[in-house]
Amino acid sequence: MSDARFVNQKAVGSPVLPDEAIPLVEGDGRFLNDIRLPGMYHVAFLRSQHAHALIRSVDTAKARELTGVVMVLTGKELLGKVEPFRSMPNRFSGGESVQHWLAFDKVRFCGEAVCAVVAEDRATAEDAAELIEVDYEPLPVVTDPRLGGQDGAALVHDTCPNNYLIKREYERGNVDEAFRNAHLVVKRKFKIGRKQALCLESRGCVAGYRESTFGLTMWISHQLPYVVRHYLANHLHLPENDIRVVVPHTGGGFGQKASIYPEEFVCAYLALNLRRAVKWVEDRLENMVASTHARDQSIEVAVAVDRDGRILALSSDVCVDVGAYSTYLWSAGMEPLQTAGLMPGPYKVPAMRYRTCGVATNKTPVGPYRAVGRPSASASLELLLDEVARRLDLDPVELRARNLIPIEAMPYRNANNLVHDNVNYLPCLKLAATKAQYDRLRAEQRERGANGKLRGIGIACYAELTGLGTSTAVGPGTLLQPGRDAVTLRLETTGVLSIAAALPSQGQRIMTAMRQVACDELGIALDDITCVNNDTAMAPYGFGTFASRTAVFGSGAVIQAAKELRRRMLALGAHLLNVPVGELTIVNSVLQTIDRAKTLPIREMAEKSYFSAKNIPPELNPGFEVTSFYDPKFGSFAGGTHIAVVDVDAHTGEVSIVRYVAAEDVGTIINPAVVEGQIIGGIAQGIGEALLEELVYDETGQPRTVTLADYLVPSALEVPRIELHHANTSSAALGGFKGCGEGSIIGALGAVACAVADALSRRGGDIHDFPATPERVLKGLGVLPSDA
Amino acid sequence: MPREQNIRLNVNGRVYERTVPVRLSLADFLRDHLHLTGTHLGCEHGVCGACTISMNGRSARSCLTLAVQADGAEIVTIEGLRAADGSRHPLQQAFLENFGLQCGYCTPGMLITAIELLRENPQPSEQDVREALSGNICRCTGYQAIVDSVLAVARDTQGSKKREIV
Ligand code: FES
Ligand code: FES
């Protein structure tokens, strides 16, 4: 099946059909909620209805009496038995936050878990949770980060003065001088609402007791199985090798499933204490308040340019509402540090300065979500560039072309200290503009304008650092520096190849990608290669899937391991065929001499090596299992340009996207159809960020968006057909690969935001708050009175 | 009202008789009682469409339907789409070939909804497909590959004998 789709005889670069998707289209996927073990109990959590309150007492008596209830666990009972989540040390920490798995003295956001109920079925557990009586003493609530950071504001954590969980100031180059000498200085505000990754499958786990040889087995819907194992061991004081973590089919991750949360850890504790398997599956209402949120930023950015519109310096002030706790593992620094630090994107910025902070509030913690920080960084700068273009009477495309880092100037170290090595920013801009017929778009815009219709065109150029190795921190300022992942290649006794890795896929088809790479490297037919993934009992060590890294790491490790495995196969093959090694090659799972005079199927070689070893010199038979760790050292920039065309209805405020063109440099492509899917999926989420999605809290800290009917994500009607083009370069990583999982959401927010602002500017309007809901659009047009 | 009720229904061509709690949803009945876990739950609120099944030839949200309401009904779930010889339904095949899924969580609902569309409108336009699928959320694909999968089946069946769909 797969071979028919090869391009130029190579698996890499071909749209190989993903065998791994077959169970999913046939209804045989095995997601977390599909797992059931004999005698398994079910867990439900009692959650705080208060945003901020002291817990005076918890009375669980009635709940315990309900038939079918096995146990009710309170926060007090966990004290001293397990380690709470202390905010990760971060160089830029303001203060510390400590999150207990179950709140015992104080709740800090609506939805925080207070008790866990174990029962014979979920409905009973939920009924019992409702019978628990908690006596709360409400406390003053912090909901506005700007107010929360002021002296005298209520404190979310006593250990965190002024509620600053994160604070950083940065300066490089002579910013003041650049602003003094600038031809033009433009400032602008940008706000982006709170978001939700909204994986269609929410979180969940099954904690098994003494399954197989392990004390604790965790089936968990997560992106980082080994990291989960490490922290389970630390926090439950267990030997790590007594824990097995398995990730089943996963219905979306997008960063939301890359953090460590209390609920799953409580379940592990319960399974060990009850000596019985327990299961918890987050329902959607829980997911909206208990799984990390994202974004929620106010940004002020100023740029100094010369008379040609070239950027001289950039200055920004970023304030992020990071919620009640420093997200465990990644810290509260994710959004604040990355938004400010990555503001220059693909543009030459000789000098920059920023002030950024993450302020604790009484809301759900903010954690990683696809392209952390970059979408708002990019959108705020792109909107600013459009204003510069208007003031200088320059075309927005021309202004961007003058400022993008040209490939001839690379490696180029920008003012944020990041080095751009090999990426086609400018060709992507040109390609997108050409394919979109940009000049015609502008002409059409004028025509429509003459007929009283509002059309806007938005251009966004983005940069995305992918596949970060050990020398670049993924979470700035944290101790976490993942950057080495391994795969094991094993030639089985029948000559088929297994690839083992702990690099979960939530649809990125990582297994298919690794099979394609192995096929090319080893000459083993694609249909003879399978992949076992996501099981710490079977896979070598890996950090898992996040930060557009997995294809780069998995493929790099496969290339490295394949080199050694191939060497061993050729050596034994040469011996068995009695020919010099140099004359052998492997084609389609067969060892053969270059003249094809002698052949030996890999299958026979493997069988001989395992079953007839006595006839083989031991040095030629070292075993056919190779594990290799890969570290790309540095990351590689991917990039691209998105152009969005929108129509705005001046009466209803509705925005519809009428055209969308993207040109991307995502490195050497392993599977073009998979890459397209990643890019288009990211664009859809970016459209949601720009136009629809927003989690709303009222001033008492009550969430107002707790169902999918309140939190709107794009449907098939809101996402237009995406026209996708490529101007790829190779990265310095093995195989020349770059990551492509996140970049497109960056371009999408910027392009759509700019298009809306461009449309409004035709009537002298503007917009600073996103998503651009109809109400905000009408305010921006002056049809409705604005808030300010 | 009694707490339990006896129901008899046909699911994917097999007849089942069970006593079920009256508050049990059809989704939970299919998943927990019949072990047909191909039907997924994304919101239990009638919004996401992941739980869509076919009930007496019409698509229905199994999270909002009670199991007792399905008494006497004919239900088809994703597990029932394959032909008797085990081969994939043309739309399942098209999803595979057009990369119409990533995580696959929305896929069961998408398949059932799109099959209903193709039965009623064998030659839909792209806009028809998008409208028909607008009640099914996919968070991964951006819909394009899903829409293309449906259009591919429409193209393939053009002129040729249309395979009876569900
Ligand atoms: S689970 Fe039924 S519509 Fe979402
Ligand atoms: S493929 Fe993941 S939700 Fe559709």
XYZ file of N, CA and C in Angstrom, chain A residues 588-725:
414
model
N 14.943 -3.017 -0.191
C 13.650 -3.653 0.009
C 13.716 -4.901 0.904
N 14.409 -4.772 1.984
C 14.547 -5.849 2.978
C 15.402 -7.020 2.511
N 16.211 -6.812 1.486
C 17.099 -7.878 0.999
C 18.533 -7.358 0.955
N 19.447 -8.141 1.532
C 20.871 -7.845 1.374
C 21.275 -8.330 -0.007
N 21.947 -7.476 -0.755
C 22.365 -7.941 -2.079
C 23.672 -7.299 -2.503
N 24.426 -8.039 -3.321
C 25.632 -7.442 -3.868
C 25.203 -6.428 -4.912
N 26.085 -5.483 -5.170
C 25.703 -4.396 -6.063
C 25.292 -4.947 -7.427
N 25.963 -6.026 -7.867
C 25.579 -6.625 -9.159
C 24.390 -7.591 -9.013
N 23.844 -7.689 -7.838
C 22.683 -8.542 -7.525
C 22.938 -10.030 -7.749
N 24.204 -10.404 -7.871
C 24.532 -11.814 -8.081
C 24.191 -12.639 -6.843
N 24.427 -12.051 -5.689
C 24.127 -12.784 -4.460
C 23.130 -11.995 -3.625
N 22.141 -12.680 -3.099
C 21.146 -11.996 -2.267
C 20.850 -12.822 -1.019
N 20.459 -12.113 -0.010
C 20.057 -12.774 1.236
C 18.972 -11.924 1.884
N 17.745 -12.441 1.971
C 16.703 -11.656 2.628
C 17.089 -11.361 4.080
N 16.790 -10.162 4.541
C 17.076 -9.791 5.937
C 16.447 -10.820 6.868
N 15.307 -11.312 6.475
C 14.602 -12.292 7.287
C 15.483 -13.503 7.596
N 16.169 -13.981 6.551
C 17.049 -15.148 6.765
C 18.228 -14.794 7.645
N 18.777 -13.621 7.378
C 19.918 -13.194 8.185
C 19.524 -13.107 9.658
N 18.371 -12.541 9.914
C 17.925 -12.361 11.294
C 17.683 -13.711 11.951
N 17.025 -14.595 11.229
C 16.752 -15.921 11.787
C 18.048 -16.641 12.144
N 19.005 -16.540 11.216
C 20.293 -17.195 11.473
C 20.969 -16.583 12.693
N 20.930 -15.272 12.782
C 21.664 -14.630 13.867
C 21.074 -14.997 15.218
N 19.773 -15.180 15.268
C 19.159 -15.506 16.559
C 19.131 -17.018 16.803
N 18.835 -17.797 15.768
C 18.591 -19.231 15.990
C 19.773 -20.129 15.647
N 20.702 -19.657 14.814
C 21.845 -20.511 14.457
C 23.146 -19.812 14.781
N 23.174 -19.206 15.960
C 24.306 -18.356 16.306
C 25.609 -19.124 16.429
N 25.519 -20.436 16.642
C 26.771 -21.141 16.895
C 27.681 -21.166 15.676
N 27.101 -20.952 14.499
C 27.929 -20.951 13.290
C 28.484 -19.578 12.937
N 28.173 -18.587 13.780
C 28.579 -17.224 13.437
C 29.625 -16.735 14.431
N 30.729 -16.148 13.934
C 31.704 -15.588 14.877
C 31.022 -14.533 15.747
N 31.220 -14.639 17.057
C 30.482 -13.754 17.963
C 30.682 -12.266 17.659
N 31.860 -11.884 17.190
C 32.073 -10.448 16.944
C 31.212 -9.950 15.780
N 30.714 -10.875 14.970
C 29.815 -10.466 13.890
C 28.348 -10.566 14.315
N 28.150 -10.986 15.528
C 26.772 -11.191 15.977
C 26.529 -10.526 17.328
N 26.686 -9.195 17.351
C 26.585 -8.490 18.639
C 25.133 -8.248 19.059
N 24.184 -8.776 18.308
C 22.776 -8.473 18.589
C 22.344 -7.346 17.676
N 21.061 -7.352 17.352
C 20.582 -6.368 16.388
C 19.599 -5.412 17.034
N 20.057 -4.872 18.131
C 19.245 -3.909 18.870
C 20.145 -2.736 19.211
N 19.782 -1.563 18.722
C 20.627 -0.386 18.908
C 19.805 0.759 19.480
N 20.285 1.322 20.573
C 19.639 2.506 21.149
C 20.550 3.693 20.942
N 19.959 4.775 20.519
C 20.783 5.953 20.301
C 20.064 7.204 20.798
N 20.809 8.008 21.535
C 20.288 9.300 21.982
C 20.666 10.368 20.976
N 19.731 11.225 20.675
C 20.044 12.302 19.742
C 19.854 13.652 20.404
N 20.822 14.507 20.197
C 20.748 15.880 20.699
C 21.133 16.817 19.562
N 20.179 17.554 19.025
C 20.531 18.466 17.915
C 21.319 19.690 18.391
N 21.624 19.755 19.682
C 22.367 20.861 20.286
C 21.589 22.171 20.222
N 21.454 22.724 19.035
C 20.733 23.987 18.917
C 19.357 23.705 18.333
N 18.536 24.694 18.304
C 17.258 24.549 17.616
C 17.396 25.062 16.199
N 16.379 24.843 15.398
C 16.381 25.409 14.050
C 15.142 26.277 13.910
N 15.327 27.420 13.305
C 14.177 28.274 13.050
C 13.403 27.772 11.837
N 12.111 27.697 11.991
C 11.201 27.549 10.857
C 10.521 28.914 10.716
N 9.867 29.129 9.616
C 9.231 30.433 9.455
C 8.277 30.447 8.294
N 7.638 31.576 8.118
C 6.709 31.664 7.003
C 5.961 32.976 6.989
N 5.145 33.114 5.973
C 4.287 34.291 5.845
C 2.857 33.834 5.593
N 1.944 34.428 6.307
C 0.522 34.157 6.075
C -0.159 35.432 5.589
N -1.032 35.275 4.632
C -1.833 36.412 4.167
C -3.310 36.043 4.302
N -4.027 36.857 5.055
C -5.452 36.609 5.245
C -6.248 37.774 4.667
N -7.349 37.439 4.037
C -8.250 38.463 3.514
C -9.596 38.277 4.212
N -10.089 39.348 4.814
C -11.360 39.222 5.534
C -12.366 40.247 5.033
N -13.615 39.879 5.146
C -14.689 40.844 4.948
C -15.329 41.116 6.296
N -15.566 42.378 6.570
C -16.182 42.756 7.833
C -17.552 43.350 7.533
N -18.542 42.827 8.221
C -19.887 43.364 8.071
C -20.044 44.528 9.055
N -20.145 45.718 8.514
C -20.149 46.905 9.365
C -21.429 47.015 10.196
N -22.445 46.245 9.850
C -23.687 46.318 10.628
C -23.691 45.317 11.768
N -23.208 44.112 11.482
C -23.258 43.071 12.523
C -21.921 42.910 13.238
N -20.867 43.430 12.651
C -19.539 43.252 13.244
C -18.938 41.899 12.936
N -19.591 41.141 12.105
C -19.086 39.803 11.819
C -17.907 39.828 10.841
N -16.962 38.948 11.101
C -15.770 38.871 10.255
C -15.782 37.526 9.545
N -15.597 37.532 8.233
C -15.422 36.227 7.588
C -14.152 36.248 6.743
N -13.465 35.132 6.785
C -12.194 35.037 6.068
C -12.506 34.565 4.656
N -12.124 35.348 3.671
C -12.486 34.977 2.302
C -11.322 34.344 1.552
N -10.122 34.541 2.048
C -8.973 33.954 1.356
C -7.872 33.774 2.379
N -7.113 32.698 2.236
C -6.006 32.488 3.172
C -4.868 31.803 2.441
N -3.738 32.481 2.385
C -2.571 31.927 1.686
C -1.407 31.863 2.662
N -0.731 30.734 2.694
C 0.421 30.605 3.585
C 1.604 30.048 2.819
N 2.774 30.592 3.083
C 4.010 30.041 2.531
C 4.948 29.772 3.696
N 5.483 28.567 3.743
C 6.229 28.168 4.928
C 7.570 27.537 4.582
N 8.511 27.742 5.499
C 9.776 27.002 5.459
C 9.802 26.127 6.705
N 9.515 24.847 6.514
C 9.494 23.932 7.657
C 10.581 22.873 7.535
N 11.634 23.194 6.779
C 12.747 22.245 6.679
C 12.447 21.135 5.697
N 13.326 20.140 5.677
C 13.103 18.978 4.834
C 11.850 18.266 5.324
N 10.959 17.977 4.399
C 9.675 17.407 4.809
C 9.729 15.886 4.777
N 9.247 15.264 5.837
C 9.228 13.803 5.883
C 7.972 13.284 5.182
N 6.828 13.830 5.559
C 5.575 13.387 4.956
C 4.719 14.612 4.647
N 4.667 15.012 3.385
C 4.012 16.284 3.058
C 2.556 16.363 3.502
N 1.826 15.263 3.423
C 0.405 15.325 3.805
C 0.274 15.556 5.310
N 1.175 14.960 6.074
C 1.131 15.155 7.524
C 1.490 16.602 7.867
N 2.512 17.108 7.197
C 2.940 18.490 7.444
C 1.805 19.460 7.111
N 1.170 19.246 5.976
C 0.039 20.109 5.613
C -1.032 20.084 6.688
N -1.305 18.901 7.188
C -2.332 18.769 8.229
C -1.956 19.541 9.478
N -0.675 19.477 9.855
C -0.221 20.227 11.029
C -0.398 21.723 10.799
N -0.006 22.175 9.622
C -0.048 23.615 9.349
C -1.496 24.106 9.298
N -2.317 23.379 8.589
C -3.713 23.823 8.451
C -4.430 23.752 9.806
N -4.151 22.715 10.571
C -4.755 22.608 11.899
C -4.341 23.760 12.799
N -3.080 24.148 12.703
C -2.596 25.283 13.495
C -3.261 26.581 13.059
N -3.435 26.728 11.752
C -4.088 27.943 11.249
C -5.520 28.019 11.792
N -6.211 26.878 11.799
C -7.592 26.878 12.318
C -7.607 27.344 13.771
N -6.662 26.868 14.561
C -6.626 27.308 15.960
C -6.284 28.792 16.067
N -5.425 29.263 15.169
C -5.082 30.687 15.167
C -6.281 31.543 14.794
N -7.087 31.035 13.881
C -8.312 31.745 13.512
C -9.237 31.822 14.719
N -9.320 30.726 15.445
C -10.115 30.728 16.677
C -9.593 31.765 17.664
N -8.276 31.829 17.809
C -7.687 32.818 18.734
C -8.034 34.226 18.301
N -7.990 34.452 16.996
C -8.169 35.808 16.490
C -9.630 36.253 16.535
N -10.543 35.314 16.313
C -11.936 35.737 16.111
C -12.936 35.238 17.153
N -12.679 34.097 17.758
C -13.755 33.470 18.531
C -13.457 33.184 19.993
N -12.311 32.610 20.253
C -12.117 31.938 21.538
C -11.763 32.893 22.665
N -12.487 32.794 23.748
C -12.146 33.575 24.931
C -12.821 33.007 26.168
N -12.004 32.754 27.171
C -12.536 32.344 28.473
C -12.782 33.598 29.277
N -13.980 33.696 29.814
C -14.348 34.927 30.509
C -14.587 34.637 31.992
N -14.073 35.509 32.828
C -14.342 35.461 34.269
C -15.079 36.733 34.674
N -15.947 36.618 35.671
C -16.529 37.860 36.182
C -15.628 38.399 37.289
N -16.018 39.550 37.851
C -15.099 40.207 38.794
C -14.983 39.454 40.117
N -15.858 38.455 40.347
C -15.698 37.663 41.570
C -14.878 36.398 41.307
N -14.362 36.284 40.086
C -13.527 35.130 39.780
C -14.310 33.898 39.375
N -15.580 34.099 39.050
C -16.385 32.966 38.570
C -16.216 32.828 37.067
N -15.897 31.619 36.607
C -15.770 31.430 35.161
C -17.137 31.485 34.492
N -17.224 32.203 33.377
C -18.493 32.355 32.671
C -18.548 31.487 31.415
N -17.455 30.836 31.111
C -17.390 30.033 29.882
C -16.986 28.618 30.266
N -17.961 27.808 30.579
C -17.622 26.487 31.096
C -18.147 25.350 30.231
N -18.750 25.684 29.103
C -19.169 24.624 28.179
C -18.707 25.006 26.781
N -18.838 24.065 25.870
C -18.479 24.345 24.483
C -19.496 25.265 23.817
N -20.628 25.480 24.488
C -21.596 26.421 23.933
C -21.175 27.852 24.250
N -20.328 28.034 25.293
C -19.867 29.381 25.655
C -18.501 29.674 25.043
N -17.668 28.650 25.001
C -16.319 28.843 24.472
C -16.333 28.359 23.029
N -16.313 29.302 22.116
C -16.534 28.943 20.715
C -15.218 28.637 20.010
N -15.156 27.485 19.392
C -13.987 27.151 18.567
C -14.456 27.096 17.109
N -13.527 27.246 16.175
C -13.938 27.296 14.767
C -14.575 25.987 14.303
N -15.629 26.110 13.521
C -16.217 24.945 12.864
C -15.753 24.944 11.412
N -16.219 23.961 10.665
C -15.818 23.859 9.256
C -16.246 25.089 8.454
N -17.180 25.853 8.999
C -17.642 27.044 8.270
C -16.763 28.266 8.507
N -16.077 28.286 9.636
C -15.250 29.467 9.931
C -13.848 29.340 9.369
N -13.447 28.122 9.078
C -12.096 27.939 8.543
C -12.196 27.856 7.022
N -11.554 28.770 6.316
C -11.641 28.725 4.851
C -10.685 27.669 4.301
N -10.766 27.440 3.028
C -9.762 26.579 2.395
C -8.414 27.297 2.457
N -7.422 26.591 2.948
C -6.099 27.196 3.108
C -5.247 26.851 1.883
N -4.655 27.879 1.277
C -3.746 27.644 0.145
C -2.328 27.645 0.703
N -1.666 26.509 0.543
C -0.391 26.311 1.220
C 0.750 26.163 0.219
N 1.842 26.871 0.469
C 3.018 26.794 -0.413
C 4.269 26.657 0.435
